CSV table of C-alpha atoms in Angstrom, one decimal:
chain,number,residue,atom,x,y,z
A,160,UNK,CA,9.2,-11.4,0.0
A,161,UNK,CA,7.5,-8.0,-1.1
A,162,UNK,CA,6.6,-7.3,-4.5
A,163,UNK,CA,6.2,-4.1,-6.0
A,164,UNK,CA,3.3,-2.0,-8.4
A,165,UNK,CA,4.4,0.4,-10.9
A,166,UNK,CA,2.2,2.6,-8.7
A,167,UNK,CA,4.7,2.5,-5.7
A,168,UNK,CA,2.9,0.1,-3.4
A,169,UNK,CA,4.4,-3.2,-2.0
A,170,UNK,CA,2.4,-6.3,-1.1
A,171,UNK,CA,3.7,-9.2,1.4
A,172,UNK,CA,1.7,-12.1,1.1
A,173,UNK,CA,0.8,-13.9,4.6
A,174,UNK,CA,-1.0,-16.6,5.4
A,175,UNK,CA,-3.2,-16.2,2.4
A,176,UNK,CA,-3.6,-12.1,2.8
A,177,UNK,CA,-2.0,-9.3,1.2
A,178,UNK,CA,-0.6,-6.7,3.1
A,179,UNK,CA,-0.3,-3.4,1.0
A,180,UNK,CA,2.2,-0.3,1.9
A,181,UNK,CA,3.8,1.9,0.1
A,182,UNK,CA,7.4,2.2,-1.5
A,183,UNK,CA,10.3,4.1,-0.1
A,184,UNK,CA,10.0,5.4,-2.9
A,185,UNK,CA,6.7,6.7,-2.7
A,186,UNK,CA,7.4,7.8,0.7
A,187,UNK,CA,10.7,10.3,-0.1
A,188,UNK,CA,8.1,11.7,-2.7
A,189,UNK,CA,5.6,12.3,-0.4
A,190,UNK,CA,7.6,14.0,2.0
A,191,UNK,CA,6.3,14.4,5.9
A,192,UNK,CA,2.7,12.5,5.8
A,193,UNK,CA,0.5,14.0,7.5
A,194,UNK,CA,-3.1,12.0,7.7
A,195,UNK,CA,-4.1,8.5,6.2
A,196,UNK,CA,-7.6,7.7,5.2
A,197,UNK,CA,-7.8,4.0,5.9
A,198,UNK,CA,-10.8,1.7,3.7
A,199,UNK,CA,-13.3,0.3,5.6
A,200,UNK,CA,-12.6,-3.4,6.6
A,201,UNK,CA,-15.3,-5.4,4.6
A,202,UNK,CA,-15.0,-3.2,1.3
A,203,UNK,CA,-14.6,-4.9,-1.9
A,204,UNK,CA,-11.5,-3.6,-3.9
A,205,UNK,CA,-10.3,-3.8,-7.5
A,206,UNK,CA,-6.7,-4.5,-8.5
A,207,UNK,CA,-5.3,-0.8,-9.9
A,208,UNK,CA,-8.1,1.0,-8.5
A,209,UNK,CA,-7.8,3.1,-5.2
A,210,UNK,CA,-7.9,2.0,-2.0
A,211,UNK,CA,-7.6,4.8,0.5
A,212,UNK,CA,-5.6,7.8,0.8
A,213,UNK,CA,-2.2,9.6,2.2
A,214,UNK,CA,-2.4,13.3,3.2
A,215,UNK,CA,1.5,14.8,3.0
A,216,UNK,CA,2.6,18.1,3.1
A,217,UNK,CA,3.2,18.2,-0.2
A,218,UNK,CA,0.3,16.7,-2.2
A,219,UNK,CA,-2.5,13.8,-1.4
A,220,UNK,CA,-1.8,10.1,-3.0
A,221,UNK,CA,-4.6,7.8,-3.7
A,222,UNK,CA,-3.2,4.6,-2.7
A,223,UNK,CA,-4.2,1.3,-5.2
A,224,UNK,CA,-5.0,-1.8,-4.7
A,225,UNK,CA,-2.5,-4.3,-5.9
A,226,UNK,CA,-5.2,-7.3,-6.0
A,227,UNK,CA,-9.2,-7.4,-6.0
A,228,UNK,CA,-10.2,-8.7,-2.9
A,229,UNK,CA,-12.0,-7.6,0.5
A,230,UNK,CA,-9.9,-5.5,3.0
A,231,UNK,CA,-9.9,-8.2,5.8
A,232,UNK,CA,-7.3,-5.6,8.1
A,233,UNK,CA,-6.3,-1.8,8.4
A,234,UNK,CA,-3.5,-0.8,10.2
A,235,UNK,CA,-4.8,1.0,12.6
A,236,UNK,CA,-2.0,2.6,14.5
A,237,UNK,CA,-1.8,4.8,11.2
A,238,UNK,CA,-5.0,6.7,12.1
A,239,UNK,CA,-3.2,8.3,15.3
A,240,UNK,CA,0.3,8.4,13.8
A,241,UNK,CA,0.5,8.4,10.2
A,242,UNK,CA,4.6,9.3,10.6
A,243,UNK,CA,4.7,5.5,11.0
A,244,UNK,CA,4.8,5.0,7.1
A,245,UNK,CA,7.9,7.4,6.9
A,246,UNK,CA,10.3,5.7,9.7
A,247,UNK,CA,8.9,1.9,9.0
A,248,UNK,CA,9.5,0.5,5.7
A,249,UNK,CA,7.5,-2.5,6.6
A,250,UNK,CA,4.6,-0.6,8.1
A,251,UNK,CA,1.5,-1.5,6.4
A,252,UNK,CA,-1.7,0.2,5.3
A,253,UNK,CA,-4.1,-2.6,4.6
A,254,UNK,CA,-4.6,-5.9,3.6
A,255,UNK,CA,-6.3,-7.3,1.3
A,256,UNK,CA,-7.9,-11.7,1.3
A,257,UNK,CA,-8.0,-11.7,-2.5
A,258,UNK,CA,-10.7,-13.0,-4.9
A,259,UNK,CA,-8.1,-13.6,-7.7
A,260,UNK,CA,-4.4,-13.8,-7.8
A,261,UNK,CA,-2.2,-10.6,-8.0
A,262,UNK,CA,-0.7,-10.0,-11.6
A,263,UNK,CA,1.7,-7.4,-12.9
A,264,UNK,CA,3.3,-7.4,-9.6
A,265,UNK,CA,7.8,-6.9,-9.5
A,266,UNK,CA,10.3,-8.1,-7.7
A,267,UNK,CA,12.1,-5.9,-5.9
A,268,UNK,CA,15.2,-5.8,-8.3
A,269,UNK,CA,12.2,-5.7,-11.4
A,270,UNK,CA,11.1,-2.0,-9.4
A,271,UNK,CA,14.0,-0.8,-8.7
A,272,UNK,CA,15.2,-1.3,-12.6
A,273,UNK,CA,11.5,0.1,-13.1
A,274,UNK,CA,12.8,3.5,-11.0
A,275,UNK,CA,15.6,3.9,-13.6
């Protein structure tokens, strides 16, 4: 089950890993991405800080972390086609072993009340 930030990112837990993407949300705001700046697998993130970047036509997103951690993964199918994160609502960005658990995170009915 995904759980949502009030920064438009969703996380799916897995076998002890976070997998982070972004919102459909976040995507219809975005528009046509255009370019992804993936992390670096092995560096250390902080829950609510940025992670890596989108690139859309229309403006560039920094991209949070949801949980402090170590990226352990990077998508990186992104890299060559970042038009992934528009037509796959589960494709994912990064993921994340965490050093702490996740808190603050919604449900999905908890974001979408969250959206107004």
């Amino acid at each position: 089950m995904k759980k949502y930030t009030k920064t438009h990112e969703w996380t799916k837990a897995e076998d002890g890993v976070l997998y982070v993407g972004i919102s459909r949300h976040a995507v219809h705001e975005l528009g046509d991405i255009v370019y992804v700046e993936l992390p670096e697998v092995g560096a250390d993130v902080t829950a609510g800080a940025p992670a890596c970047e989108i690139e859309s036509v229309k403006a560039v997103a920094e991209v949070n972390s949801p949980v402090t951690g170590s990226v352990c993964k990077v998508n990186d199918a992104l890299e060559g086609s970042p038009e992934l994160l528009v037509g796959d609502p589960d494709a994912w960005i990064f993921a994340v072993q965490p050093s702490e658990a996740a808190e603050g995170l919604m449900t999905e009915e908890e974001y979408l009340a969250y959206l107004g």
